[in-house]
PDB file of C-alpha atoms in Angstrom:
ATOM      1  CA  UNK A   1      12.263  91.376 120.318  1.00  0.00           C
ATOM      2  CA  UNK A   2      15.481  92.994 119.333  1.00  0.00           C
ATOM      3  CA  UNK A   3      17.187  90.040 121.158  1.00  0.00           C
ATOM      4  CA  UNK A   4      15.791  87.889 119.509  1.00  0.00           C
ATOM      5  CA  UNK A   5      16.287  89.350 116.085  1.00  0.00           C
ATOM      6  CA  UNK A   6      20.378  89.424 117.006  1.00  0.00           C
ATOM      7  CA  UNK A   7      20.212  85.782 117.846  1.00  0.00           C
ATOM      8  CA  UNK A   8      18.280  85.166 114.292  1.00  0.00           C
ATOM      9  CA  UNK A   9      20.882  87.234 112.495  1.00  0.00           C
ATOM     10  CA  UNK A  10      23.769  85.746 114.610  1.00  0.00           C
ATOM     11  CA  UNK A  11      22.874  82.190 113.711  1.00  0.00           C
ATOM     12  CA  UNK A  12      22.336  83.676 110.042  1.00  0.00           C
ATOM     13  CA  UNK A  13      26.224  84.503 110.103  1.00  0.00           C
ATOM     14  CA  UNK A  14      27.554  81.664 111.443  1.00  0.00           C
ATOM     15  CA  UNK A  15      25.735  79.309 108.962  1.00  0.00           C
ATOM     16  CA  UNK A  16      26.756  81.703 105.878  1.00  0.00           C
ATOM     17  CA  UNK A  17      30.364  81.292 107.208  1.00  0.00           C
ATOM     18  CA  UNK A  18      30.507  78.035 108.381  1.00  0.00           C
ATOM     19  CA  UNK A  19      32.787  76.140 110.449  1.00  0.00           C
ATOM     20  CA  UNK A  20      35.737  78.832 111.325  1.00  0.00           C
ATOM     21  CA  UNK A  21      39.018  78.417 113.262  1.00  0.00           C
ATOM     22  CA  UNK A  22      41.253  80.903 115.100  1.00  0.00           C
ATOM     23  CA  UNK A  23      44.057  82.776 113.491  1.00  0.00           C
ATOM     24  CA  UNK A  24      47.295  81.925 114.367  1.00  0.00           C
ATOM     25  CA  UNK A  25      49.230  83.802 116.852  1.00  0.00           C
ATOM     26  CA  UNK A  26      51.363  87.066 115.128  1.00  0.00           C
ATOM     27  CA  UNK A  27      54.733  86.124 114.730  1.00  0.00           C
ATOM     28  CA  UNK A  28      56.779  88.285 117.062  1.00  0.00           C
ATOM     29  CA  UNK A  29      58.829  91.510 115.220  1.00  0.00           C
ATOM     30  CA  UNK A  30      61.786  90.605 113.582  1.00  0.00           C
ATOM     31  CA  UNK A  31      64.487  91.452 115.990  1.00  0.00           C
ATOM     32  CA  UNK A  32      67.042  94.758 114.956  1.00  0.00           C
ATOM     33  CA  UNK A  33      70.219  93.209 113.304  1.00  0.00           C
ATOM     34  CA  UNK A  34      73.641  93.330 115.148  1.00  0.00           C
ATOM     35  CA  UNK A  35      75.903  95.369 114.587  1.00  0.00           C
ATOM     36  CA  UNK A  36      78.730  94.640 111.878  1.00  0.00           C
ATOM     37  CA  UNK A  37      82.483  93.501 113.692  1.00  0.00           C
ATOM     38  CA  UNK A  38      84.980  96.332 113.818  1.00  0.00           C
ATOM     39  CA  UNK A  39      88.694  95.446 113.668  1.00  0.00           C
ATOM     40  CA  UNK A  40      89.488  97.527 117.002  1.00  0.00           C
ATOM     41  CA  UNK A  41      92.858  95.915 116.824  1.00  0.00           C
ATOM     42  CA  UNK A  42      93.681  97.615 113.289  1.00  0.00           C
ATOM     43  CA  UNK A  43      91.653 100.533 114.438  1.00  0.00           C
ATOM     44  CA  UNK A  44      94.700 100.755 117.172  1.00  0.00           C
ATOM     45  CA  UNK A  45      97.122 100.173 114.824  1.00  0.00           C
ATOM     46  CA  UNK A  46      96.789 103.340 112.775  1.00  0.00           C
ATOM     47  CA  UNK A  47      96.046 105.304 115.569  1.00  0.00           C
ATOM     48  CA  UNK A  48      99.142 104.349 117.060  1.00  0.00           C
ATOM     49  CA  UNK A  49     100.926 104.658 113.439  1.00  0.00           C
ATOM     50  CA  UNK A  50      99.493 107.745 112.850  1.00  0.00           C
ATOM     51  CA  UNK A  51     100.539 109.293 116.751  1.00  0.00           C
ATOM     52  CA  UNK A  52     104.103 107.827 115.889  1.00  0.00           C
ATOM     53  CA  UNK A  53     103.961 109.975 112.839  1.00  0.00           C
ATOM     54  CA  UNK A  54     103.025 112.753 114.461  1.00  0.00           C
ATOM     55  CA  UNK A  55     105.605 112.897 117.181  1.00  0.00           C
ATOM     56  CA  UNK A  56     108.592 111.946 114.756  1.00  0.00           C
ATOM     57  CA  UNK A  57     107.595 115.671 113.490  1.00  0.00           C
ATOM     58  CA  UNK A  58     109.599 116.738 116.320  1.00  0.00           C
ATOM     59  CA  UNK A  59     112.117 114.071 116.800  1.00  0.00           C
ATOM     60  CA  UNK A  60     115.712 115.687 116.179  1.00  0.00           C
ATOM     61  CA  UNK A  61     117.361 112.531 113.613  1.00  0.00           C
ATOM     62  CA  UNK A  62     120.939 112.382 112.150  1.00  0.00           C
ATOM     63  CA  UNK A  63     120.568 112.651 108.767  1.00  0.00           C
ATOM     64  CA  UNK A  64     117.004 112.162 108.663  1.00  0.00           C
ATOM     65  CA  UNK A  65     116.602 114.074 105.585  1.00  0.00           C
ATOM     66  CA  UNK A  66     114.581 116.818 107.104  1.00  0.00           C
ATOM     67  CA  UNK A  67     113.743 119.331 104.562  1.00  0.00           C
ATOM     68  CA  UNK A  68     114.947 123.494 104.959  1.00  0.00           C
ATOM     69  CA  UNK A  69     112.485 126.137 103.751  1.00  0.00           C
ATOM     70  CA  UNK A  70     114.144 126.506 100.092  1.00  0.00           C
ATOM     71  CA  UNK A  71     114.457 122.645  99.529  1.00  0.00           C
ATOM     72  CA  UNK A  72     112.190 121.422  96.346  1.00  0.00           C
ATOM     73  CA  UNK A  73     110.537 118.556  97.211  1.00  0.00           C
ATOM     74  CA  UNK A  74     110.708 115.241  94.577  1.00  0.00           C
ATOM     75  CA  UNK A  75     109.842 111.887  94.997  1.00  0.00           C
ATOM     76  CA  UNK A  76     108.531 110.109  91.913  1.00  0.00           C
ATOM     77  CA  UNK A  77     108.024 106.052  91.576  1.00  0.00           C
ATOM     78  CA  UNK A  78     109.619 103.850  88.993  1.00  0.00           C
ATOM     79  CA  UNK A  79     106.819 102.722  87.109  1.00  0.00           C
ATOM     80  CA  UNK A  80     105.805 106.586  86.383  1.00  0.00           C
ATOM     81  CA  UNK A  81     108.114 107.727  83.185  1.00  0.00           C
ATOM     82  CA  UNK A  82     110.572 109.926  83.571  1.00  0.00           C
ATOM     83  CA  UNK A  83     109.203 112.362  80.726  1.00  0.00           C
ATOM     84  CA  UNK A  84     105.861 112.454  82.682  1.00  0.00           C
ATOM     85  CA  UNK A  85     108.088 113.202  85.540  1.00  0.00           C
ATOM     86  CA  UNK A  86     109.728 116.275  83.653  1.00  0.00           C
ATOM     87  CA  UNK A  87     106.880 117.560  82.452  1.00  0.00           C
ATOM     88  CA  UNK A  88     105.394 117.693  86.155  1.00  0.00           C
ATOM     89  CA  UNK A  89     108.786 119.253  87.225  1.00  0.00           C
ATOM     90  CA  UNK A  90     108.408 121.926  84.816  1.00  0.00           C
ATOM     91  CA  UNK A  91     104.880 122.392  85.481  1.00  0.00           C
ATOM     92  CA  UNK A  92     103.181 121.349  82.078  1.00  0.00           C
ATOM     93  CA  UNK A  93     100.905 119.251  83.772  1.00  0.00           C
ATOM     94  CA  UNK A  94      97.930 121.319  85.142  1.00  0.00           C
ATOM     95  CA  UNK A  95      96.457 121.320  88.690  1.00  0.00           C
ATOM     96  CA  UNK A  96      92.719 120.651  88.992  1.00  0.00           C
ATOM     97  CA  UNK A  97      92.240 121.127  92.126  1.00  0.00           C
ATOM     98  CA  UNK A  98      94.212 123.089  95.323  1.00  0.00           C
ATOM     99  CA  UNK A  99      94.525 123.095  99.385  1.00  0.00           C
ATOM    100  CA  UNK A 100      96.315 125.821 101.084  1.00  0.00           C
ATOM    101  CA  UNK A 101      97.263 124.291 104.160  1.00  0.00           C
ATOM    102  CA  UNK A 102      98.296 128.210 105.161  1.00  0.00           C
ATOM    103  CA  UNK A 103      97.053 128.844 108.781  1.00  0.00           C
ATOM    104  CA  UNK A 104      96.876 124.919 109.992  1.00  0.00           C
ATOM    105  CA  UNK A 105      97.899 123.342 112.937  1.00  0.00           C
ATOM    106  CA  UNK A 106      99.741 119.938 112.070  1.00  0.00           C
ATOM    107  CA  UNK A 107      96.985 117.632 113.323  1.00  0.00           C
ATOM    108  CA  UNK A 108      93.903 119.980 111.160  1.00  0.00           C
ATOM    109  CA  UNK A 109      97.009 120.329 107.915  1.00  0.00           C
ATOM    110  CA  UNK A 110      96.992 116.107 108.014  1.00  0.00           C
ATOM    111  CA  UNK A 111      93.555 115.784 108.212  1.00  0.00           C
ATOM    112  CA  UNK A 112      92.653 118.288 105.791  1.00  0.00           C
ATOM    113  CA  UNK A 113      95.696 116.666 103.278  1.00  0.00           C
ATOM    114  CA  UNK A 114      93.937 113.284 103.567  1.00  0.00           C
ATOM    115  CA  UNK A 115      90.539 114.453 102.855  1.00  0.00           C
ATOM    116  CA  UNK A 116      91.861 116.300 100.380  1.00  0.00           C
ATOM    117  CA  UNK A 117      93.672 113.602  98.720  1.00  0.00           C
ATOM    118  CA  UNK A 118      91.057 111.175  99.351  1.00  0.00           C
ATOM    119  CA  UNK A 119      88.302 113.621  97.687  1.00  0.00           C
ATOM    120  CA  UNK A 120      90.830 113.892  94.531  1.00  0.00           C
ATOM    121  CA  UNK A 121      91.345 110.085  94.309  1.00  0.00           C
ATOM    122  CA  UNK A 122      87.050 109.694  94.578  1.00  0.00           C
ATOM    123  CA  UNK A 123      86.793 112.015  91.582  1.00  0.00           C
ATOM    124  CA  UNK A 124      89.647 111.007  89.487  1.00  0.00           C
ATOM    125  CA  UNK A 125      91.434 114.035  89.420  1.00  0.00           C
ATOM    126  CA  UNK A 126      94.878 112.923  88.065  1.00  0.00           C
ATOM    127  CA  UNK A 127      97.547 116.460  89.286  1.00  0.00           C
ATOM    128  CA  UNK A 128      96.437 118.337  92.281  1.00  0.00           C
ATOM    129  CA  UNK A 129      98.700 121.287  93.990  1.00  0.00           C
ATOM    130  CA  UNK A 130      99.263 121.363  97.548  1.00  0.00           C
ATOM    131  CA  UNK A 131     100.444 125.228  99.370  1.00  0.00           C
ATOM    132  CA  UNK A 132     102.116 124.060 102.178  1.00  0.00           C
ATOM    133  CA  UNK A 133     104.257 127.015 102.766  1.00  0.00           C
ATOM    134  CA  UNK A 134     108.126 127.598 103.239  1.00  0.00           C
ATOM    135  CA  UNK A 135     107.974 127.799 106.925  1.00  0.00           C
ATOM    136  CA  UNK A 136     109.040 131.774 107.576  1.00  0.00           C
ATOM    137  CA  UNK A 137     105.554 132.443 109.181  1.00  0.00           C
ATOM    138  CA  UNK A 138     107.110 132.206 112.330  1.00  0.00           C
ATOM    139  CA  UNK A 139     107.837 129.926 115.537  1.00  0.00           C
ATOM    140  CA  UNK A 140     104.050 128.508 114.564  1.00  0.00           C
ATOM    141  CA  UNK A 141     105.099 127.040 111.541  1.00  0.00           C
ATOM    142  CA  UNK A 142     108.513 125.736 111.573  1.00  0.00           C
ATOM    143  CA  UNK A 143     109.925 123.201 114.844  1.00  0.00           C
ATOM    144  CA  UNK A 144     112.587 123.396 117.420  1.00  0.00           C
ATOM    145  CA  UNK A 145     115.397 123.109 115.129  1.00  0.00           C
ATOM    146  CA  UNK A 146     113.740 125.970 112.304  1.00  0.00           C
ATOM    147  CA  UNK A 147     112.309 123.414 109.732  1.00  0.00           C
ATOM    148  CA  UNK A 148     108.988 123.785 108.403  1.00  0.00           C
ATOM    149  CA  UNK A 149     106.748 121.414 109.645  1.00  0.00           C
ATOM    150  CA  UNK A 150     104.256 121.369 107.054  1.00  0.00           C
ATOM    151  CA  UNK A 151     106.418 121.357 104.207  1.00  0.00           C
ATOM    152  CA  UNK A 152     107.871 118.202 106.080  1.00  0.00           C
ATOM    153  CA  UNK A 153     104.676 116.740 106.685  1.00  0.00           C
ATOM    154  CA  UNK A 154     103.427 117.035 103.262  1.00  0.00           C
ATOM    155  CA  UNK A 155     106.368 115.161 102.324  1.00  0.00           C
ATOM    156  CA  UNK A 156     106.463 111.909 104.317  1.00  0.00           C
ATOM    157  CA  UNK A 157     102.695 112.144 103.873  1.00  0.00           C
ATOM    158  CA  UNK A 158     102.738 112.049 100.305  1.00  0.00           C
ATOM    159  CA  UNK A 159     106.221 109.526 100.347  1.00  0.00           C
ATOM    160  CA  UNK A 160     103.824 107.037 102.360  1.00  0.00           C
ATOM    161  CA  UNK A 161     100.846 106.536 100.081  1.00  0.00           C
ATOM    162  CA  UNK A 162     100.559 104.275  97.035  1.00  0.00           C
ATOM    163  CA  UNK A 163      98.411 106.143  95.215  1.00  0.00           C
ATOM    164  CA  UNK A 164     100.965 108.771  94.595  1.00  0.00           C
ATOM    165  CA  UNK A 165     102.874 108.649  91.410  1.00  0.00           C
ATOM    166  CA  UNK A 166     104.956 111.605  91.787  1.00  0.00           C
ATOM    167  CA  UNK A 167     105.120 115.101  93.158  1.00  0.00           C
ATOM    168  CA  UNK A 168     107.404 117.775  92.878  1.00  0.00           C
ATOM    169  CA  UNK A 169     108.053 121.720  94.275  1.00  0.00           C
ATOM    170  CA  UNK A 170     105.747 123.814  91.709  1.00  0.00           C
ATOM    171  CA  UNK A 171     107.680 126.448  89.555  1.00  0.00           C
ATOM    172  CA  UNK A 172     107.818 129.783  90.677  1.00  0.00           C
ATOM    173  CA  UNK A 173     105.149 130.564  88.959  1.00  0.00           C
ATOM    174  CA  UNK A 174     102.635 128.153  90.827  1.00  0.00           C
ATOM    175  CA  UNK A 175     104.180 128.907  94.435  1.00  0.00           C
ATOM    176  CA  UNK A 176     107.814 127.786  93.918  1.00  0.00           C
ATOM    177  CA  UNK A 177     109.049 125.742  97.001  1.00  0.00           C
ATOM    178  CA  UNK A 178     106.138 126.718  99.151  1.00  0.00           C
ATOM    179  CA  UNK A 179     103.872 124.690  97.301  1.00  0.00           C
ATOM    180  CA  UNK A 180     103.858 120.920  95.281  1.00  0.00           C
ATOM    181  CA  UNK A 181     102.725 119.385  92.491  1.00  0.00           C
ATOM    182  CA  UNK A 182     101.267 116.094  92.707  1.00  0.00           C
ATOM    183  CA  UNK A 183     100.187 113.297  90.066  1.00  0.00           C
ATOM    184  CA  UNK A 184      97.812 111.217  91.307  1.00  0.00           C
ATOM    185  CA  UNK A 185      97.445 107.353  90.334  1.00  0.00           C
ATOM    186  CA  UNK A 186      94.095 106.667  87.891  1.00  0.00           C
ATOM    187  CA  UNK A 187      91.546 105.536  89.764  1.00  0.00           C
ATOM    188  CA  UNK A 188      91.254 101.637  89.457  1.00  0.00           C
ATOM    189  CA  UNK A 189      88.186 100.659  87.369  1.00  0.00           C
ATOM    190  CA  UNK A 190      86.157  97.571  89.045  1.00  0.00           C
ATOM    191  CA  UNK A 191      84.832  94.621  86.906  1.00  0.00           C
TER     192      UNK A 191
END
């Protein structure tokens, strides 16, 4: 009796539902997205231009214009005024933000200096001061022929980026020749 009672309420469905027809087939997962194209060629580039930076650290040059513990450094670019320039000089313009590279190997000091610089540029900080040291800390911090390789560093570092307006040794107030003043460019402002 029960069958038959399954069969009556089977045959109940069916004609409630009427005519039916199968479900298509689940389209198959959409498949993970490949990955984005590196430039592995430019990739090599830098890390070649930064090794050849590195190494001309210790490359002994004729008149390379290596800088001695004392030396102030200055580099300022054309389109910067020259007031602006004094006033940085004389240290009227204030620092809002510092790195003591004191204690840093030349590979960590670069990295940190980029970082650093790149961390400034992010939050528009327009004069940052850099502690690079004069280079008397001993055979750790100056090269074969007694420079100071971080003050040196910080210098063609700073020469080789375009968002650098100026920079100059700090008074002797804010760390004198062992330390630098730099004026960052504004950030640009996207449309």
């Amino acid at each position: 009796m029960a069958d038959e009672r399954d069969d009556d309420d089977a045959a109940l469905f069916r004609s409630a539902v009427g005519p039916v027809r199968p479900l298509p087939d689940n389209a198959p997962p959409p498949a993970a997205p490949k990955p984005k194209p590196r430039a592995r060629m430019a990739e090599r580039d830098e890390e070649q231009a930064r090794d050849d930076f590195r190494h001309a650290l210790d490359v002994s040059l004729a008149g390379s214009g290596e800088l001695e513990a004392g030396d102030a450094l200055s580099y300022r670019r054309e389109e910067l005024p020259l007031p602006t320039f004094r006033r940085l000089r004389r240290g009227e313009i204030s620092a809002q933000e510092e790195l003591d590279l004191h204690g840093s190997d030349v590979r960590e000091a670069e990295a940190l200096l980029r970082a650093f610089l790149r961390d400034a540029r992010e939050h528009g900080l327009g004069c940052v001061r850099i502690i690079h040291g004069k280079g008397r800390g001993g055979a750790d911090y100056v090269d074969s022929r007694g420079l100071p390789v971080l003050k040196n560093l910080v210098d063609r570092l700073l020469r080789q980026r375009s968002d650098i307006l100026a920079f100059h040794s700090a008074p002797p107030t804010q760390g004198g020749t062992g330390a630098v003043l730099v004026l960052l460019a504004p950030p640009l402002r996207r449309r």
